[in-house]
Amino acid sequence: MADEVRTGGSRRGPTISDVASRAGVDRAVVSRILNDDPRLRIKPSTRERVLAVVAELGYQPNAAARSLRTARTKTIALLVPDFENPAYGQIIKGAETAATKADSALLTASMELGEESFAHYVKQLGNGRVDGLLLAGGGISGTREEHLDRLGPPWLCVNRTGPGKRRYVVLDDERATEVAVSHLLELGHTKVAFLSGPSDSDTAERRRLGYIAAMHAAGLDPGFVAHGDYTADGGAAGMRQILSAERRHTAVLVANVASAVGALYAAREAGVHVPKDMSVISIHDLSIAAFIDPPLTTVRMSLTGLGARAVKLLLTRPRDEEIREVLQEPIELIVRKSTAPPRQ
């Protein structure tokens, strides 16, 4: 017969706390076993012990409470590393549009969190507060993936991947850099440098590999590679390295628009005229690109499409399914006044 617990003078049925106490585990473990949570990693003997106690006590989960716990919140969280970077604004815009179409709301927050803070944040989101979590940019370490799998809601990396990553959607960065290099080669440039992003960024690495592949495909040696940090300051520092390199370059491919703004500033500072002395082209196309001096030639990829696709994948794919997708949307060359044939 199922045990009955006395409280004051009354009897009540066994609770999840009674099961946890009798089995010697945490209440959350009992709950996740009963909900058949695929992320729970425990010994088979522990699972069997908990289920035996459930049967012994005759514990019955509260159906109404379970319904409340498993109901959709119609809310998605999106973490970005830097609100000041306008590229993330485009991703947010696309994600918000797709979330609205799916009758959901989008919450955004900064991702500049330490490991302990990140684990706490993920745990809070995993307590039924959101239907899913998007992580746009930033490093997702193995430790953080473990936190996400163990504590968090369904999750997906946006425009970040790497060895061992299981769930992501990214832009075709290699093809974008190939488009940029092809434009410079068609203008007659053969000495092309690359101003990359951070050396630990897989996005920057994909763009660097695309640049190298395009140069090799044309029978040319890649030029100098400088590493920035996707900011104007980093772009200026990277351009100064390129200008001081032993090899003279007639064109520079920059990994993003923010870095290109700094690169153009450093060129002016050094008395280098763009595009007469040096052409500059950037990956991504943001509204500011048309208004800087000179207006910047860019390669446009759909950041809004990336945000929208991420939301759709998050809401429609099972949480334990591997997602490794390269977004196949049009890549467009936008020619402005920062590129021209090299001076003879």
Coordinates of C-alpha atoms in Angstrom, one line a residue:
M1 CA 0.0 0.0 0.0
A2 CA 1.2 3.5 -0.7
D3 CA 2.7 5.3 2.2
E4 CA 0.6 8.1 3.6
V5 CA 2.3 11.1 5.3
R6 CA 0.7 12.8 8.3
T7 CA 0.8 16.6 8.4
G8 CA -0.8 17.9 11.6
G9 CA -3.8 15.6 12.0
S10 CA -4.4 15.0 8.3
R11 CA -3.1 12.5 5.9
R12 CA -1.7 13.4 2.5
G13 CA -0.3 11.5 -0.4
P14 CA 3.4 11.2 -1.1
T15 CA 5.1 14.1 -2.7
I16 CA 8.1 14.5 -4.9
S17 CA 10.1 15.6 -1.9
D18 CA 9.2 12.3 -0.1
V19 CA 10.4 10.4 -3.1
A20 CA 13.6 12.4 -3.3
S21 CA 14.3 12.0 0.4
R22 CA 13.6 8.2 0.4
A23 CA 15.8 7.7 -2.8
G24 CA 18.6 10.0 -1.6
V25 CA 18.5 12.3 -4.6
D26 CA 17.5 15.8 -5.4
R27 CA 13.9 16.7 -6.2
A28 CA 15.0 17.9 -9.7
V29 CA 16.5 14.5 -10.4
V30 CA 13.2 12.8 -9.6
S31 CA 11.3 15.3 -11.8
R32 CA 13.6 14.8 -14.7
I33 CA 13.4 11.0 -14.4
L34 CA 9.6 11.0 -14.4
N35 CA 9.7 13.4 -17.4
D36 CA 12.1 11.1 -19.2
D37 CA 14.5 14.0 -19.8
P38 CA 17.1 12.8 -22.4
R39 CA 19.7 15.3 -21.0
L40 CA 19.8 13.7 -17.6
R41 CA 23.0 11.8 -17.0
I42 CA 22.8 9.5 -14.0
K43 CA 23.7 5.9 -13.3
P44 CA 21.1 3.3 -14.3
S45 CA 21.1 2.0 -10.7
T46 CA 20.1 5.5 -9.5
R47 CA 17.3 5.7 -12.0
E48 CA 16.1 2.2 -11.0
R49 CA 16.2 3.2 -7.3
V50 CA 14.1 6.3 -7.8
L51 CA 11.5 4.4 -9.9
A52 CA 11.3 1.7 -7.2
V53 CA 10.6 4.4 -4.6
V54 CA 8.0 6.0 -6.8
A55 CA 6.3 2.6 -7.1
E56 CA 6.7 1.8 -3.4
L57 CA 5.2 5.1 -2.3
G58 CA 2.6 5.2 -5.0
Y59 CA 3.6 8.7 -6.0
Q60 CA 1.5 10.3 -8.7
P61 CA 2.7 13.5 -10.3
N62 CA 0.2 16.4 -10.3
A63 CA -1.1 16.5 -13.8
A64 CA -2.1 20.1 -13.6
A65 CA 1.3 21.2 -12.3
R66 CA 3.1 19.1 -15.0
S67 CA 1.0 20.8 -17.6
L68 CA 2.0 24.2 -16.3
R69 CA 5.7 23.2 -16.3
T70 CA 5.6 21.8 -19.9
A71 CA 3.4 24.5 -21.5
R72 CA 5.1 26.8 -24.0
T73 CA 5.9 30.3 -22.7
K74 CA 5.9 31.7 -26.2
T75 CA 9.2 33.4 -25.4
I76 CA 12.7 33.0 -26.9
A77 CA 15.9 34.3 -25.4
L78 CA 18.7 35.6 -27.6
L79 CA 22.2 36.3 -26.2
V80 CA 24.6 38.5 -28.1
P81 CA 28.2 39.5 -27.2
D82 CA 27.9 43.2 -28.1
F83 CA 24.9 45.4 -28.5
E84 CA 27.1 48.1 -30.1
N85 CA 27.9 45.9 -33.1
P86 CA 25.2 46.7 -35.7
A87 CA 25.5 43.3 -37.3
Y88 CA 23.9 41.8 -34.2
G89 CA 21.1 44.3 -34.6
Q90 CA 20.3 42.8 -38.0
I91 CA 20.3 39.3 -36.5
I92 CA 18.0 40.5 -33.7
K93 CA 15.7 42.1 -36.3
G94 CA 15.3 38.8 -38.3
A95 CA 14.8 36.8 -35.2
E96 CA 12.2 39.1 -33.8
T97 CA 10.3 39.0 -37.1
A98 CA 10.3 35.2 -37.1
A99 CA 9.4 35.0 -33.5
T100 CA 6.4 37.3 -34.0
K101 CA 5.2 35.2 -36.9
A102 CA 5.4 32.2 -34.6
D103 CA 3.3 34.0 -32.0
S104 CA 6.3 34.3 -29.7
A105 CA 8.2 37.2 -28.1
L106 CA 12.0 37.7 -28.3
L107 CA 14.1 38.7 -25.2
T108 CA 17.7 39.8 -25.8
A109 CA 20.6 40.1 -23.4
S110 CA 24.4 40.5 -23.4
M111 CA 26.5 37.4 -23.3
E112 CA 29.5 38.9 -21.5
L113 CA 29.2 36.5 -18.6
G114 CA 31.7 34.5 -16.6
E115 CA 31.4 30.7 -16.4
E116 CA 29.6 30.8 -13.0
S117 CA 27.2 33.6 -14.1
F118 CA 26.6 31.8 -17.4
A119 CA 25.6 28.6 -15.6
H120 CA 23.2 30.5 -13.3
Y121 CA 21.7 32.4 -16.2
V122 CA 21.1 29.2 -18.2
K123 CA 19.6 27.4 -15.2
Q124 CA 17.1 30.3 -14.7
L125 CA 16.1 30.1 -18.4
G126 CA 15.8 26.3 -18.1
N127 CA 13.2 26.6 -15.4
G128 CA 10.4 26.9 -17.9
R129 CA 10.9 30.6 -18.5
V130 CA 11.6 30.4 -22.2
D131 CA 11.0 27.9 -25.0
G132 CA 14.5 28.2 -26.4
L133 CA 17.8 30.0 -26.3
L134 CA 19.8 31.4 -29.2
L135 CA 23.5 32.3 -28.8
A136 CA 24.6 34.7 -31.4
G137 CA 28.4 34.9 -31.5
G138 CA 30.9 34.6 -28.7
G139 CA 32.7 31.5 -27.6
I140 CA 30.6 28.5 -26.6
S141 CA 33.1 26.2 -24.7
G142 CA 32.6 22.6 -24.0
T143 CA 31.8 23.5 -20.4
R144 CA 29.1 25.9 -21.6
E145 CA 27.6 23.3 -23.9
E146 CA 27.4 21.0 -20.9
H147 CA 25.6 23.6 -18.9
L148 CA 23.2 24.1 -21.8
D149 CA 22.4 20.4 -22.2
R150 CA 22.1 19.8 -18.5
L151 CA 20.3 22.9 -17.3
G152 CA 19.0 24.9 -20.1
P153 CA 16.2 25.1 -22.6
P154 CA 16.6 23.9 -26.2
W155 CA 19.5 26.0 -27.7
L156 CA 21.2 26.9 -30.9
C157 CA 24.4 28.7 -31.8
V158 CA 23.9 31.5 -34.4
N159 CA 26.8 32.2 -36.8
R160 CA 29.3 30.4 -34.5
T161 CA 30.5 26.8 -34.9
G162 CA 33.6 24.8 -34.3
P163 CA 35.0 21.3 -33.7
G164 CA 32.4 19.2 -31.8
K165 CA 29.6 21.7 -32.0
R166 CA 26.3 20.0 -32.4
R167 CA 23.7 22.7 -32.9
Y168 CA 24.4 25.8 -35.1
V169 CA 23.3 27.7 -38.1
V170 CA 25.9 29.9 -39.9
L171 CA 26.4 32.1 -42.9
D172 CA 28.5 30.9 -45.9
D173 CA 31.5 33.0 -44.9
E174 CA 34.0 31.2 -47.1
R175 CA 31.8 31.9 -50.2
A176 CA 31.5 35.6 -49.2
T177 CA 35.2 36.1 -49.0
E178 CA 35.6 34.3 -52.4
V179 CA 33.1 36.8 -53.9
A180 CA 35.1 39.7 -52.4
V181 CA 38.5 38.4 -53.7
S182 CA 37.0 37.7 -57.1
H183 CA 35.9 41.4 -57.3
L184 CA 39.4 42.6 -56.5
L185 CA 41.0 40.2 -59.0
E186 CA 38.7 41.3 -61.7
L187 CA 39.8 44.9 -61.1
G188 CA 43.4 43.7 -61.6
H189 CA 44.7 43.4 -58.0
T190 CA 47.1 40.6 -57.4
K191 CA 48.6 41.8 -54.0
V192 CA 45.6 41.5 -51.6
A193 CA 46.0 41.5 -47.8
F194 CA 43.4 40.3 -45.4
L195 CA 42.3 42.1 -42.2
S196 CA 40.7 39.3 -40.2
G197 CA 38.7 39.1 -37.0
P198 CA 39.9 37.7 -33.7
S199 CA 42.2 34.7 -34.0
D200 CA 39.9 32.6 -31.8
S201 CA 36.8 33.3 -33.8
D202 CA 35.6 30.5 -36.0
T203 CA 33.7 33.1 -38.2
A204 CA 37.0 34.9 -38.8
E205 CA 38.7 31.6 -39.5
R206 CA 36.1 30.6 -42.1
R207 CA 36.6 34.0 -43.8
R208 CA 40.4 33.7 -43.7
L209 CA 40.2 30.2 -45.3
G210 CA 37.9 31.5 -48.0
Y211 CA 40.3 34.3 -48.8
I212 CA 43.3 31.9 -49.0
A213 CA 41.3 29.4 -51.1
A214 CA 40.3 32.2 -53.6
M215 CA 43.9 33.5 -53.9
H216 CA 45.3 30.0 -54.5
A217 CA 42.5 29.3 -57.0
A218 CA 43.7 32.3 -59.0
G219 CA 47.3 31.1 -58.8
L220 CA 48.3 33.8 -56.4
D221 CA 50.0 33.8 -53.0
P222 CA 47.9 35.2 -50.2
G223 CA 49.2 38.5 -48.8
F224 CA 49.7 39.7 -45.2
V225 CA 47.0 38.6 -42.7
A226 CA 46.4 41.0 -39.8
H227 CA 44.0 40.1 -36.9
G228 CA 41.6 42.7 -35.6
D229 CA 38.7 42.3 -33.1
Y230 CA 35.7 43.3 -35.3
T231 CA 35.8 46.9 -33.9
A232 CA 36.9 50.2 -35.5
D233 CA 39.9 50.4 -33.2
G234 CA 40.9 46.8 -34.1
G235 CA 40.5 47.6 -37.8
A236 CA 42.7 50.7 -37.5
A237 CA 45.4 48.7 -35.7
G238 CA 45.2 45.9 -38.3
M239 CA 45.5 48.4 -41.2
R240 CA 48.6 49.9 -39.7
Q241 CA 50.2 46.5 -39.6
I242 CA 49.3 45.9 -43.3
L243 CA 50.7 49.3 -44.3
S244 CA 54.0 48.6 -42.4
A245 CA 54.4 45.1 -43.9
E246 CA 57.4 44.5 -46.1
R247 CA 55.2 43.5 -49.1
R248 CA 53.3 46.4 -50.8
H249 CA 49.6 45.6 -51.1
T250 CA 47.2 47.3 -53.5
A251 CA 44.0 46.0 -51.9
V252 CA 42.7 44.9 -48.5
L253 CA 39.8 42.6 -47.7
V254 CA 38.3 43.4 -44.3
A255 CA 36.4 40.9 -42.3
N256 CA 33.5 43.2 -41.2
V257 CA 32.3 46.8 -41.6
A258 CA 33.2 48.0 -38.2
S259 CA 36.8 47.0 -38.8
A260 CA 36.7 48.6 -42.3
V261 CA 35.7 51.9 -40.7
G262 CA 38.9 51.8 -38.6
A263 CA 40.9 50.6 -41.6
L264 CA 39.8 53.6 -43.7
Y265 CA 40.7 55.9 -40.9
A266 CA 44.2 54.4 -40.6
A267 CA 44.7 54.7 -44.3
R268 CA 43.9 58.4 -44.3
E269 CA 46.1 58.9 -41.3
A270 CA 49.0 57.4 -43.2
G271 CA 48.3 59.5 -46.3
V272 CA 47.1 56.5 -48.3
H273 CA 44.2 57.4 -50.7
V274 CA 41.4 54.9 -51.0
P275 CA 40.9 53.7 -53.7
K276 CA 43.6 55.4 -55.8
D277 CA 46.5 54.0 -53.7
M278 CA 44.6 51.0 -52.1
S279 CA 41.2 49.4 -52.6
V280 CA 39.2 48.3 -49.5
I281 CA 36.3 45.9 -49.5
S282 CA 34.4 44.5 -46.5
I283 CA 32.3 41.5 -45.6
H284 CA 28.7 42.4 -44.6
D285 CA 26.7 45.4 -45.7
L286 CA 25.3 47.7 -43.0
S287 CA 23.6 51.0 -43.7
I288 CA 26.7 53.0 -42.5
A289 CA 28.7 51.5 -45.3
A290 CA 27.1 53.9 -47.8
F291 CA 27.8 57.0 -45.8
I292 CA 31.5 56.7 -44.8
D293 CA 34.3 58.3 -46.8
P294 CA 34.7 56.8 -49.3
P295 CA 31.5 54.8 -49.5
L296 CA 32.5 51.2 -48.8
T297 CA 32.3 48.3 -51.3
T298 CA 30.8 45.3 -49.4
V299 CA 29.7 41.7 -49.8
R300 CA 26.1 41.5 -48.5
M301 CA 25.0 38.4 -46.6
S302 CA 21.5 38.1 -45.0
L303 CA 22.0 38.6 -41.3
T304 CA 18.2 39.1 -40.9
G305 CA 17.7 35.8 -42.8
L306 CA 20.1 34.2 -40.4
G307 CA 18.2 35.4 -37.3
A308 CA 14.9 34.3 -38.8
R309 CA 16.2 30.8 -39.8
A310 CA 17.6 30.3 -36.3
V311 CA 14.2 30.9 -34.7
K312 CA 12.5 28.5 -37.0
L313 CA 15.1 25.8 -36.4
L314 CA 14.9 26.3 -32.6
L315 CA 11.1 26.0 -32.6
T316 CA 10.6 23.2 -35.0
R317 CA 13.5 20.8 -34.4
P318 CA 13.7 18.3 -31.4
R319 CA 16.0 19.6 -28.7
D320 CA 18.3 16.5 -28.9
E321 CA 18.7 16.7 -32.7
E322 CA 22.0 17.7 -34.2
I323 CA 21.7 20.9 -36.4
R324 CA 24.7 21.8 -38.6
E325 CA 23.4 24.2 -41.2
V326 CA 25.1 26.7 -43.5
L327 CA 22.5 29.2 -44.6
Q328 CA 22.0 29.1 -48.4
E329 CA 20.8 32.6 -49.1
P330 CA 22.0 35.0 -51.9
I331 CA 25.3 36.6 -51.5
E332 CA 25.5 40.0 -53.2
L333 CA 28.4 42.2 -54.2
I334 CA 27.6 45.9 -53.5
V335 CA 30.1 48.1 -55.4
R336 CA 30.7 51.6 -54.1
K337 CA 33.7 53.9 -54.3
S338 CA 36.3 52.2 -52.1
T339 CA 37.5 49.8 -54.8
A340 CA 39.1 50.6 -58.2
P341 CA 41.8 49.2 -60.5
P342 CA 45.3 49.4 -59.0
R343 CA 47.4 52.3 -60.0
Q344 CA 49.9 51.3 -62.7

